Amino acid sequence: MSEQGTVHAADYLQRADALRASALAAVPANVLEVLRVAKRLWVVPHERPDADALGAALGLKAILGQRGAEVAVISADAPPAVYDVIPTIREVALEAPDWAPDAIVLVDCADPRRAGRIGDLINALPAATPRILIDHHVSNETTWPLAWVDAHAAATCEMVSLIALALEADLSADQGRLATTLAAGVIMDTATFQHGNTTPRTLEVGGLLLAAGAPISEISRKIYRSKPLAQVQLHARVLASLTTADAGRTVFATMMLADLTESGANLEMSEGIVDALAHVAEADVAIFFKEDGPAAARISVRTKGDGPDATAITGAFGGGGHARAAGATIERPVSEAVALVLARVTELRAHNVAG
Ligand SMILES: [Mn+2]
């Protein structure tokens, strides 16, 4: 009987050997070569980083660290407290180190603009500094020559796990802490292997990380089923604003900044609300509107079944994401953003019927 959270060395080595050939086939050779030779790297997640961006960045730090490289993980925003589930989360820096990198790696996004103020630092580096991109977003249209974009990967952490195998790194290192770091991202982006983005390879990587010491069940509970009281109260308040449109096929809710202050919650505690909206069985589009100042709203969109492509909804407002989960920022007050986005969804539904 195997126990989660402990390293099962023989099982791990067998699984690593079984997956290595497909890892080597998947990771572009030019990306792998730069990762092999770089001695000092900056690894940068997108702004407002989630467990996949943080896990991928910190996982790469540990993997390249095994090869003797010095790696700084630099984030525009501090990691939300819920991601303390990642054992090395304190290694995230909010400022660049005093040394220049000989390569940078941008993870879980398409463009330095998504990395906020750290993206500006990347753009200011000498043009000769190699820039690597590792991402799984279908909306990624990068022109960087050193890019590995795999829209079939469930998570960037799935891709980084394959990079580890290709570089012959030990995913079971540090009593399973590295495996835990990468598993956090896979669990985040698949909702613990529940989303349709989960492939046989995702489960193989999950099995590999489990054998390497990741406590899958405990990570999932900490990310998805453990919340402070103020957060549950915030969710109750926001879900009370639930409204339907398009004859019930669209559900949406709004969160004003006053909802945060009055429930004693913070912005990161709104995580998960859009997924609760998506629970409505009769709806195939769920939209969560968050007030982001007097003239800005952030939207998170989930779609299912015959609902339109989520990136077709958010793309109209300069956003991006995946077919079933996407987001955007709209420079309008929430009430105007609601009207604009609902009109866009109705228009896409009409187009689907016509097309
Ligand atoms: Mn991701």
mmCIF file with all atom_site columns, C-alpha atoms in Angstrom, residues 156-349:
data_model
loop_
_atom_site.group_PDB
_atom_site.id
_atom_site.type_symbol
_atom_site.label_atom_id
_atom_site.label_alt_id
_atom_site.label_comp_id
_atom_site.label_asym_id
_atom_site.label_entity_id
_atom_site.label_seq_id
_atom_site.pdbx_PDB_ins_code
_atom_site.Cartn_x
_atom_site.Cartn_y
_atom_site.Cartn_z
_atom_site.occupancy
_atom_site.B_iso_or_equiv
_atom_site.pdbx_formal_charge
_atom_site.auth_seq_id
_atom_site.auth_comp_id
_atom_site.auth_asym_id
_atom_site.auth_atom_id
_atom_site.pdbx_PDB_model_num
ATOM 1   C CA . THR A 1 156 ? 2.736   24.559 -17.731 1.00 0.00 ? 156 THR A CA 1
ATOM 2   C CA . CYS A 1 157 ? 3.820   22.401 -14.779 1.00 0.00 ? 157 CYS A CA 1
ATOM 3   C CA . GLU A 1 158 ? 3.091   19.299 -16.912 1.00 0.00 ? 158 GLU A CA 1
ATOM 4   C CA . MET A 1 159 ? 5.521   20.713 -19.482 1.00 0.00 ? 159 MET A CA 1
ATOM 5   C CA . VAL A 1 160 ? 8.158   21.588 -16.886 1.00 0.00 ? 160 VAL A CA 1
ATOM 6   C CA . SER A 1 161 ? 7.932   18.024 -15.526 1.00 0.00 ? 161 SER A CA 1
ATOM 7   C CA . LEU A 1 162 ? 8.819   16.788 -19.028 1.00 0.00 ? 162 LEU A CA 1
ATOM 8   C CA . ILE A 1 163 ? 11.699  19.296 -19.192 1.00 0.00 ? 163 ILE A CA 1
ATOM 9   C CA . ALA A 1 164 ? 12.977  17.796 -15.937 1.00 0.00 ? 164 ALA A CA 1
ATOM 10  C CA . LEU A 1 165 ? 12.948  14.309 -17.494 1.00 0.00 ? 165 LEU A CA 1
ATOM 11  C CA . ALA A 1 166 ? 14.652  15.554 -20.664 1.00 0.00 ? 166 ALA A CA 1
ATOM 12  C CA . LEU A 1 167 ? 17.393  17.177 -18.552 1.00 0.00 ? 167 LEU A CA 1
ATOM 13  C CA . GLU A 1 168 ? 17.744  14.009 -16.419 1.00 0.00 ? 168 GLU A CA 1
ATOM 14  C CA . ALA A 1 169 ? 16.831  15.988 -13.306 1.00 0.00 ? 169 ALA A CA 1
ATOM 15  C CA . ASP A 1 170 ? 15.600  14.156 -10.190 1.00 0.00 ? 170 ASP A CA 1
ATOM 16  C CA . LEU A 1 171 ? 11.932  15.001 -9.603  1.00 0.00 ? 171 LEU A CA 1
ATOM 17  C CA . SER A 1 172 ? 12.001  13.068 -6.329  1.00 0.00 ? 172 SER A CA 1
ATOM 18  C CA . ALA A 1 173 ? 14.664  15.384 -4.887  1.00 0.00 ? 173 ALA A CA 1
ATOM 19  C CA . ASP A 1 174 ? 14.284  17.153 -1.561  1.00 0.00 ? 174 ASP A CA 1
ATOM 20  C CA . GLN A 1 175 ? 11.836  14.598 -0.006  1.00 0.00 ? 175 GLN A CA 1
ATOM 21  C CA . GLY A 1 176 ? 9.240   15.252 -2.690  1.00 0.00 ? 176 GLY A CA 1
ATOM 22  C CA . ARG A 1 177 ? 9.296   19.053 -2.416  1.00 0.00 ? 177 ARG A CA 1
ATOM 23  C CA . LEU A 1 178 ? 10.054  19.535 -6.133  1.00 0.00 ? 178 LEU A CA 1
ATOM 24  C CA . ALA A 1 179 ? 7.317   17.060 -7.108  1.00 0.00 ? 179 ALA A CA 1
ATOM 25  C CA . THR A 1 180 ? 4.888   18.888 -4.799  1.00 0.00 ? 180 THR A CA 1
ATOM 26  C CA . THR A 1 181 ? 5.754   22.212 -6.436  1.00 0.00 ? 181 THR A CA 1
ATOM 27  C CA . LEU A 1 182 ? 4.965   20.894 -9.929  1.00 0.00 ? 182 LEU A CA 1
ATOM 28  C CA . ALA A 1 183 ? 1.919   18.889 -8.828  1.00 0.00 ? 183 ALA A CA 1
ATOM 29  C CA . ALA A 1 184 ? 0.395   22.072 -7.392  1.00 0.00 ? 184 ALA A CA 1
ATOM 30  C CA . GLY A 1 185 ? 0.257   23.572 -10.897 1.00 0.00 ? 185 GLY A CA 1
ATOM 31  C CA . VAL A 1 186 ? -1.154  20.449 -12.521 1.00 0.00 ? 186 VAL A CA 1
ATOM 32  C CA . ILE A 1 187 ? -3.809  20.153 -9.797  1.00 0.00 ? 187 ILE A CA 1
ATOM 33  C CA . MET A 1 188 ? -4.630  23.878 -10.139 1.00 0.00 ? 188 MET A CA 1
ATOM 34  C CA . ASP A 1 189 ? -5.133  23.856 -13.904 1.00 0.00 ? 189 ASP A CA 1
ATOM 35  C CA . THR A 1 190 ? -7.019  20.538 -14.071 1.00 0.00 ? 190 THR A CA 1
ATOM 36  C CA . ALA A 1 191 ? -9.083  21.041 -10.884 1.00 0.00 ? 191 ALA A CA 1
ATOM 37  C CA . THR A 1 192 ? -7.420  17.826 -9.682  1.00 0.00 ? 192 THR A CA 1
ATOM 38  C CA . PHE A 1 193 ? -7.669  15.953 -13.012 1.00 0.00 ? 193 PHE A CA 1
ATOM 39  C CA . GLN A 1 194 ? -11.352 16.843 -13.467 1.00 0.00 ? 194 GLN A CA 1
ATOM 40  C CA . HIS A 1 195 ? -11.205 19.269 -16.407 1.00 0.00 ? 195 HIS A CA 1
ATOM 41  C CA . GLY A 1 196 ? -11.366 18.110 -20.019 1.00 0.00 ? 196 GLY A CA 1
ATOM 42  C CA . ASN A 1 197 ? -7.767  19.268 -20.536 1.00 0.00 ? 197 ASN A CA 1
ATOM 43  C CA . THR A 1 198 ? -6.596  16.165 -18.633 1.00 0.00 ? 198 THR A CA 1
ATOM 44  C CA . THR A 1 199 ? -4.915  13.760 -21.086 1.00 0.00 ? 199 THR A CA 1
ATOM 45  C CA . PRO A 1 200 ? -3.271  10.357 -20.628 1.00 0.00 ? 200 PRO A CA 1
ATOM 46  C CA . ARG A 1 201 ? 0.040   12.257 -20.473 1.00 0.00 ? 201 ARG A CA 1
ATOM 47  C CA . THR A 1 202 ? -1.314  14.532 -17.717 1.00 0.00 ? 202 THR A CA 1
ATOM 48  C CA . LEU A 1 203 ? -2.164  11.437 -15.669 1.00 0.00 ? 203 LEU A CA 1
ATOM 49  C CA . GLU A 1 204 ? 1.220   9.881  -16.427 1.00 0.00 ? 204 GLU A CA 1
ATOM 50  C CA . VAL A 1 205 ? 2.923   13.045 -15.174 1.00 0.00 ? 205 VAL A CA 1
ATOM 51  C CA . GLY A 1 206 ? 0.550   12.997 -12.182 1.00 0.00 ? 206 GLY A CA 1
ATOM 52  C CA . GLY A 1 207 ? 1.567   9.404  -11.448 1.00 0.00 ? 207 GLY A CA 1
ATOM 53  C CA . LEU A 1 208 ? 5.225   10.314 -11.826 1.00 0.00 ? 208 LEU A CA 1
ATOM 54  C CA . LEU A 1 209 ? 4.900   13.250 -9.395  1.00 0.00 ? 209 LEU A CA 1
ATOM 55  C CA . LEU A 1 210 ? 2.909   11.101 -6.940  1.00 0.00 ? 210 LEU A CA 1
ATOM 56  C CA . ALA A 1 211 ? 5.643   8.462  -6.985  1.00 0.00 ? 211 ALA A CA 1
ATOM 57  C CA . ALA A 1 212 ? 8.195   11.284 -6.587  1.00 0.00 ? 212 ALA A CA 1
ATOM 58  C CA . GLY A 1 213 ? 6.581   12.273 -3.296  1.00 0.00 ? 213 GLY A CA 1
ATOM 59  C CA . ALA A 1 214 ? 3.818   14.780 -4.115  1.00 0.00 ? 214 ALA A CA 1
ATOM 60  C CA . PRO A 1 215 ? 0.842   14.417 -1.708  1.00 0.00 ? 215 PRO A CA 1
ATOM 61  C CA . ILE A 1 216 ? -1.838  14.868 -4.406  1.00 0.00 ? 216 ILE A CA 1
ATOM 62  C CA . SER A 1 217 ? -4.829  14.616 -2.053  1.00 0.00 ? 217 SER A CA 1
ATOM 63  C CA . GLU A 1 218 ? -3.426  17.104 0.474   1.00 0.00 ? 218 GLU A CA 1
ATOM 64  C CA . ILE A 1 219 ? -2.407  19.610 -2.251  1.00 0.00 ? 219 ILE A CA 1
ATOM 65  C CA . SER A 1 220 ? -5.901  19.411 -3.763  1.00 0.00 ? 220 SER A CA 1
ATOM 66  C CA . ARG A 1 221 ? -7.567  19.972 -0.389  1.00 0.00 ? 221 ARG A CA 1
ATOM 67  C CA . LYS A 1 222 ? -5.375  23.002 0.386   1.00 0.00 ? 222 LYS A CA 1
ATOM 68  C CA . ILE A 1 223 ? -6.021  24.599 -3.019  1.00 0.00 ? 223 ILE A CA 1
ATOM 69  C CA . TYR A 1 224 ? -9.702  23.758 -3.478  1.00 0.00 ? 224 TYR A CA 1
ATOM 70  C CA . ARG A 1 225 ? -11.363 22.776 -0.230  1.00 0.00 ? 225 ARG A CA 1
ATOM 71  C CA . SER A 1 226 ? -9.866  24.971 2.483   1.00 0.00 ? 226 SER A CA 1
ATOM 72  C CA . LYS A 1 227 ? -10.927 28.617 2.894   1.00 0.00 ? 227 LYS A CA 1
ATOM 73  C CA . PRO A 1 228 ? -10.891 31.273 5.630   1.00 0.00 ? 228 PRO A CA 1
ATOM 74  C CA . LEU A 1 229 ? -14.342 32.221 6.982   1.00 0.00 ? 229 LEU A CA 1
ATOM 75  C CA . ALA A 1 230 ? -14.145 35.696 5.381   1.00 0.00 ? 230 ALA A CA 1
ATOM 76  C CA . GLN A 1 231 ? -13.687 34.040 1.992   1.00 0.00 ? 231 GLN A CA 1
ATOM 77  C CA . VAL A 1 232 ? -16.762 31.817 2.354   1.00 0.00 ? 232 VAL A CA 1
ATOM 78  C CA . GLN A 1 233 ? -18.699 34.918 3.458   1.00 0.00 ? 233 GLN A CA 1
ATOM 79  C CA . LEU A 1 234 ? -17.450 36.813 0.379   1.00 0.00 ? 234 LEU A CA 1
ATOM 80  C CA . HIS A 1 235 ? -18.539 33.942 -1.882  1.00 0.00 ? 235 HIS A CA 1
ATOM 81  C CA . ALA A 1 236 ? -21.984 33.862 -0.253  1.00 0.00 ? 236 ALA A CA 1
ATOM 82  C CA . ARG A 1 237 ? -22.353 37.604 -0.795  1.00 0.00 ? 237 ARG A CA 1
ATOM 83  C CA . VAL A 1 238 ? -21.248 37.559 -4.440  1.00 0.00 ? 238 VAL A CA 1
ATOM 84  C CA . LEU A 1 239 ? -23.253 34.452 -5.325  1.00 0.00 ? 239 LEU A CA 1
ATOM 85  C CA . ALA A 1 240 ? -26.322 36.253 -3.942  1.00 0.00 ? 240 ALA A CA 1
ATOM 86  C CA . SER A 1 241 ? -25.925 38.643 -6.917  1.00 0.00 ? 241 SER A CA 1
ATOM 87  C CA . LEU A 1 242 ? -26.274 35.754 -9.392  1.00 0.00 ? 242 LEU A CA 1
ATOM 88  C CA . THR A 1 243 ? -28.350 36.754 -12.413 1.00 0.00 ? 243 THR A CA 1
ATOM 89  C CA . THR A 1 244 ? -29.253 34.912 -15.616 1.00 0.00 ? 244 THR A CA 1
ATOM 90  C CA . ALA A 1 245 ? -29.437 36.016 -19.249 1.00 0.00 ? 245 ALA A CA 1
ATOM 91  C CA . ASP A 1 246 ? -30.107 34.388 -22.632 1.00 0.00 ? 246 ASP A CA 1
ATOM 92  C CA . ALA A 1 247 ? -33.053 32.444 -21.206 1.00 0.00 ? 247 ALA A CA 1
ATOM 93  C CA . GLY A 1 248 ? -30.918 31.025 -18.414 1.00 0.00 ? 248 GLY A CA 1
ATOM 94  C CA . ARG A 1 249 ? -28.029 29.847 -20.577 1.00 0.00 ? 249 ARG A CA 1
ATOM 95  C CA . THR A 1 250 ? -25.767 32.599 -19.227 1.00 0.00 ? 250 THR A CA 1
ATOM 96  C CA . VAL A 1 251 ? -25.182 33.112 -15.504 1.00 0.00 ? 251 VAL A CA 1
ATOM 97  C CA . PHE A 1 252 ? -23.190 35.968 -14.069 1.00 0.00 ? 252 PHE A CA 1
ATOM 98  C CA . ALA A 1 253 ? -22.372 37.670 -10.795 1.00 0.00 ? 253 ALA A CA 1
ATOM 99  C CA . THR A 1 254 ? -20.624 40.881 -9.874  1.00 0.00 ? 254 THR A CA 1
ATOM 100 C CA . MET A 1 255 ? -18.211 41.724 -7.098  1.00 0.00 ? 255 MET A CA 1
ATOM 101 C CA . MET A 1 256 ? -17.820 45.366 -6.144  1.00 0.00 ? 256 MET A CA 1
ATOM 102 C CA . LEU A 1 257 ? -14.865 46.599 -4.080  1.00 0.00 ? 257 LEU A CA 1
ATOM 103 C CA . ALA A 1 258 ? -17.338 47.285 -1.246  1.00 0.00 ? 258 ALA A CA 1
ATOM 104 C CA . ASP A 1 259 ? -18.099 43.535 -1.122  1.00 0.00 ? 259 ASP A CA 1
ATOM 105 C CA . LEU A 1 260 ? -14.474 42.970 -0.126  1.00 0.00 ? 260 LEU A CA 1
ATOM 106 C CA . THR A 1 261 ? -14.362 45.591 2.614   1.00 0.00 ? 261 THR A CA 1
ATOM 107 C CA . GLU A 1 262 ? -17.754 44.631 4.037   1.00 0.00 ? 262 GLU A CA 1
ATOM 108 C CA . SER A 1 263 ? -16.883 40.940 4.271   1.00 0.00 ? 263 SER A CA 1
ATOM 109 C CA . GLY A 1 264 ? -13.335 41.565 5.532   1.00 0.00 ? 264 GLY A CA 1
ATOM 110 C CA . ALA A 1 265 ? -11.970 39.684 2.525   1.00 0.00 ? 265 ALA A CA 1
ATOM 111 C CA . ASN A 1 266 ? -9.227  40.506 0.043   1.00 0.00 ? 266 ASN A CA 1
ATOM 112 C CA . LEU A 1 267 ? -9.166  40.284 -3.736  1.00 0.00 ? 267 LEU A CA 1
ATOM 113 C CA . GLU A 1 268 ? -7.430  36.909 -3.888  1.00 0.00 ? 268 GLU A CA 1
ATOM 114 C CA . MET A 1 269 ? -10.311 35.413 -1.890  1.00 0.00 ? 269 MET A CA 1
ATOM 115 C CA . SER A 1 270 ? -12.533 35.840 -4.965  1.00 0.00 ? 270 SER A CA 1
ATOM 116 C CA . GLU A 1 271 ? -10.689 32.845 -6.432  1.00 0.00 ? 271 GLU A CA 1
ATOM 117 C CA . GLY A 1 272 ? -13.181 30.046 -7.146  1.00 0.00 ? 272 GLY A CA 1
ATOM 118 C CA . ILE A 1 273 ? -16.313 32.165 -7.507  1.00 0.00 ? 273 ILE A CA 1
ATOM 119 C CA . VAL A 1 274 ? -16.464 31.760 -11.281 1.00 0.00 ? 274 VAL A CA 1
ATOM 120 C CA . ASP A 1 275 ? -16.218 27.991 -10.847 1.00 0.00 ? 275 ASP A CA 1
ATOM 121 C CA . ALA A 1 276 ? -19.161 28.077 -8.438  1.00 0.00 ? 276 ALA A CA 1
ATOM 122 C CA . LEU A 1 277 ? -21.153 29.994 -11.075 1.00 0.00 ? 277 LEU A CA 1
ATOM 123 C CA . ALA A 1 278 ? -20.210 27.355 -13.632 1.00 0.00 ? 278 ALA A CA 1
ATOM 124 C CA . HIS A 1 279 ? -21.913 24.745 -11.422 1.00 0.00 ? 279 HIS A CA 1
ATOM 125 C CA . VAL A 1 280 ? -25.318 25.923 -12.714 1.00 0.00 ? 280 VAL A CA 1
ATOM 126 C CA . ALA A 1 281 ? -26.476 22.954 -14.800 1.00 0.00 ? 281 ALA A CA 1
ATOM 127 C CA . GLU A 1 282 ? -28.822 24.920 -17.087 1.00 0.00 ? 282 GLU A CA 1
ATOM 128 C CA . ALA A 1 283 ? -26.125 27.429 -18.122 1.00 0.00 ? 283 ALA A CA 1
ATOM 129 C CA . ASP A 1 284 ? -23.292 26.970 -20.622 1.00 0.00 ? 284 ASP A CA 1
ATOM 130 C CA . VAL A 1 285 ? -21.652 30.369 -20.007 1.00 0.00 ? 285 VAL A CA 1
ATOM 131 C CA . ALA A 1 286 ? -20.619 31.653 -16.565 1.00 0.00 ? 286 ALA A CA 1
ATOM 132 C CA . ILE A 1 287 ? -19.150 35.137 -16.166 1.00 0.00 ? 287 ILE A CA 1
ATOM 133 C CA . PHE A 1 288 ? -17.727 36.743 -13.052 1.00 0.00 ? 288 PHE A CA 1
ATOM 134 C CA . PHE A 1 289 ? -17.340 40.550 -13.121 1.00 0.00 ? 289 PHE A CA 1
ATOM 135 C CA . LYS A 1 290 ? -14.953 42.146 -10.622 1.00 0.00 ? 290 LYS A CA 1
ATOM 136 C CA . GLU A 1 291 ? -14.841 45.887 -10.068 1.00 0.00 ? 291 GLU A CA 1
ATOM 137 C CA . ASP A 1 292 ? -11.233 47.019 -10.518 1.00 0.00 ? 292 ASP A CA 1
ATOM 138 C CA . GLY A 1 293 ? -11.482 50.732 -9.744  1.00 0.00 ? 293 GLY A CA 1
ATOM 139 C CA . PRO A 1 294 ? -14.146 53.241 -10.809 1.00 0.00 ? 294 PRO A CA 1
ATOM 140 C CA . ALA A 1 295 ? -13.697 52.663 -14.554 1.00 0.00 ? 295 ALA A CA 1
ATOM 141 C CA . ALA A 1 296 ? -12.386 49.101 -14.910 1.00 0.00 ? 296 ALA A CA 1
ATOM 142 C CA . ALA A 1 297 ? -13.783 45.596 -14.594 1.00 0.00 ? 297 ALA A CA 1
ATOM 143 C CA . ARG A 1 298 ? -12.010 42.261 -14.766 1.00 0.00 ? 298 ARG A CA 1
ATOM 144 C CA . ILE A 1 299 ? -13.979 39.352 -16.183 1.00 0.00 ? 299 ILE A CA 1
ATOM 145 C CA . SER A 1 300 ? -13.459 35.624 -15.765 1.00 0.00 ? 300 SER A CA 1
ATOM 146 C CA . VAL A 1 301 ? -15.386 33.359 -18.135 1.00 0.00 ? 301 VAL A CA 1
ATOM 147 C CA . ARG A 1 302 ? -16.145 29.627 -18.076 1.00 0.00 ? 302 ARG A CA 1
ATOM 148 C CA . THR A 1 303 ? -18.043 27.845 -20.849 1.00 0.00 ? 303 THR A CA 1
ATOM 149 C CA . LYS A 1 304 ? -19.220 24.271 -21.397 1.00 0.00 ? 304 LYS A CA 1
ATOM 150 C CA . GLY A 1 305 ? -21.378 22.142 -23.716 1.00 0.00 ? 305 GLY A CA 1
ATOM 151 C CA . ASP A 1 306 ? -22.712 24.161 -26.661 1.00 0.00 ? 306 ASP A CA 1
ATOM 152 C CA . GLY A 1 307 ? -21.588 27.454 -25.144 1.00 0.00 ? 307 GLY A CA 1
ATOM 153 C CA . PRO A 1 308 ? -19.344 29.725 -27.233 1.00 0.00 ? 308 PRO A CA 1
ATOM 154 C CA . ASP A 1 309 ? -15.550 29.607 -27.107 1.00 0.00 ? 309 ASP A CA 1
ATOM 155 C CA . ALA A 1 310 ? -14.475 31.580 -24.011 1.00 0.00 ? 310 ALA A CA 1
ATOM 156 C CA . THR A 1 311 ? -11.605 33.218 -25.929 1.00 0.00 ? 311 THR A CA 1
ATOM 157 C CA . ALA A 1 312 ? -14.146 34.525 -28.488 1.00 0.00 ? 312 ALA A CA 1
ATOM 158 C CA . ILE A 1 313 ? -15.884 36.286 -25.605 1.00 0.00 ? 313 ILE A CA 1
ATOM 159 C CA . THR A 1 314 ? -12.760 37.705 -23.919 1.00 0.00 ? 314 THR A CA 1
ATOM 160 C CA . GLY A 1 315 ? -10.895 38.299 -27.193 1.00 0.00 ? 315 GLY A CA 1
ATOM 161 C CA . ALA A 1 316 ? -13.406 41.007 -28.108 1.00 0.00 ? 316 ALA A CA 1
ATOM 162 C CA . PHE A 1 317 ? -12.078 42.942 -25.107 1.00 0.00 ? 317 PHE A CA 1
ATOM 163 C CA . GLY A 1 318 ? -8.359  42.301 -25.584 1.00 0.00 ? 318 GLY A CA 1
ATOM 164 C CA . GLY A 1 319 ? -8.224  39.289 -23.263 1.00 0.00 ? 319 GLY A CA 1
ATOM 165 C CA . GLY A 1 320 ? -7.240  35.661 -23.840 1.00 0.00 ? 320 GLY A CA 1
ATOM 166 C CA . GLY A 1 321 ? -7.094  32.226 -22.281 1.00 0.00 ? 321 GLY A CA 1
ATOM 167 C CA . HIS A 1 322 ? -8.468  28.801 -23.131 1.00 0.00 ? 322 HIS A CA 1
ATOM 168 C CA . ALA A 1 323 ? -11.607 27.668 -25.015 1.00 0.00 ? 323 ALA A CA 1
ATOM 169 C CA . ARG A 1 324 ? -13.362 26.833 -21.744 1.00 0.00 ? 324 ARG A CA 1
ATOM 170 C CA . ALA A 1 325 ? -11.712 29.349 -19.371 1.00 0.00 ? 325 ALA A CA 1
ATOM 171 C CA . ALA A 1 326 ? -10.623 32.869 -20.238 1.00 0.00 ? 326 ALA A CA 1
ATOM 172 C CA . GLY A 1 327 ? -10.348 36.390 -18.865 1.00 0.00 ? 327 GLY A CA 1
ATOM 173 C CA . ALA A 1 328 ? -10.036 40.051 -19.791 1.00 0.00 ? 328 ALA A CA 1
ATOM 174 C CA . THR A 1 329 ? -9.872  43.539 -18.337 1.00 0.00 ? 329 THR A CA 1
ATOM 175 C CA . ILE A 1 330 ? -12.405 46.062 -19.634 1.00 0.00 ? 330 ILE A CA 1
ATOM 176 C CA . GLU A 1 331 ? -11.787 49.778 -19.077 1.00 0.00 ? 331 GLU A CA 1
ATOM 177 C CA . ARG A 1 332 ? -15.425 50.519 -18.189 1.00 0.00 ? 332 ARG A CA 1
ATOM 178 C CA . PRO A 1 333 ? -17.456 50.639 -14.981 1.00 0.00 ? 333 PRO A CA 1
ATOM 179 C CA . VAL A 1 334 ? -18.859 47.219 -14.025 1.00 0.00 ? 334 VAL A CA 1
ATOM 180 C CA . SER A 1 335 ? -22.435 48.031 -15.086 1.00 0.00 ? 335 SER A CA 1
ATOM 181 C CA . GLU A 1 336 ? -21.267 48.991 -18.600 1.00 0.00 ? 336 GLU A CA 1
ATOM 182 C CA . ALA A 1 337 ? -18.956 45.985 -18.809 1.00 0.00 ? 337 ALA A CA 1
ATOM 183 C CA . VAL A 1 338 ? -21.878 43.691 -17.950 1.00 0.00 ? 338 VAL A CA 1
ATOM 184 C CA . ALA A 1 339 ? -23.970 45.113 -20.807 1.00 0.00 ? 339 ALA A CA 1
ATOM 185 C CA . LEU A 1 340 ? -21.097 44.852 -23.318 1.00 0.00 ? 340 LEU A CA 1
ATOM 186 C CA . VAL A 1 341 ? -20.102 41.295 -22.436 1.00 0.00 ? 341 VAL A CA 1
ATOM 187 C CA . LEU A 1 342 ? -23.668 39.952 -22.316 1.00 0.00 ? 342 LEU A CA 1
ATOM 188 C CA . ALA A 1 343 ? -24.277 41.491 -25.760 1.00 0.00 ? 343 ALA A CA 1
ATOM 189 C CA . ARG A 1 344 ? -21.132 39.785 -27.061 1.00 0.00 ? 344 ARG A CA 1
ATOM 190 C CA . VAL A 1 345 ? -22.278 36.386 -25.723 1.00 0.00 ? 345 VAL A CA 1
ATOM 191 C CA . THR A 1 346 ? -25.732 36.798 -27.274 1.00 0.00 ? 346 THR A CA 1
ATOM 192 C CA . GLU A 1 347 ? -24.104 37.752 -30.581 1.00 0.00 ? 347 GLU A CA 1
ATOM 193 C CA . LEU A 1 348 ? -21.845 34.662 -30.513 1.00 0.00 ? 348 LEU A CA 1
ATOM 194 C CA . ARG A 1 349 ? -24.835 32.407 -29.792 1.00 0.00 ? 349 ARG A CA 1
#
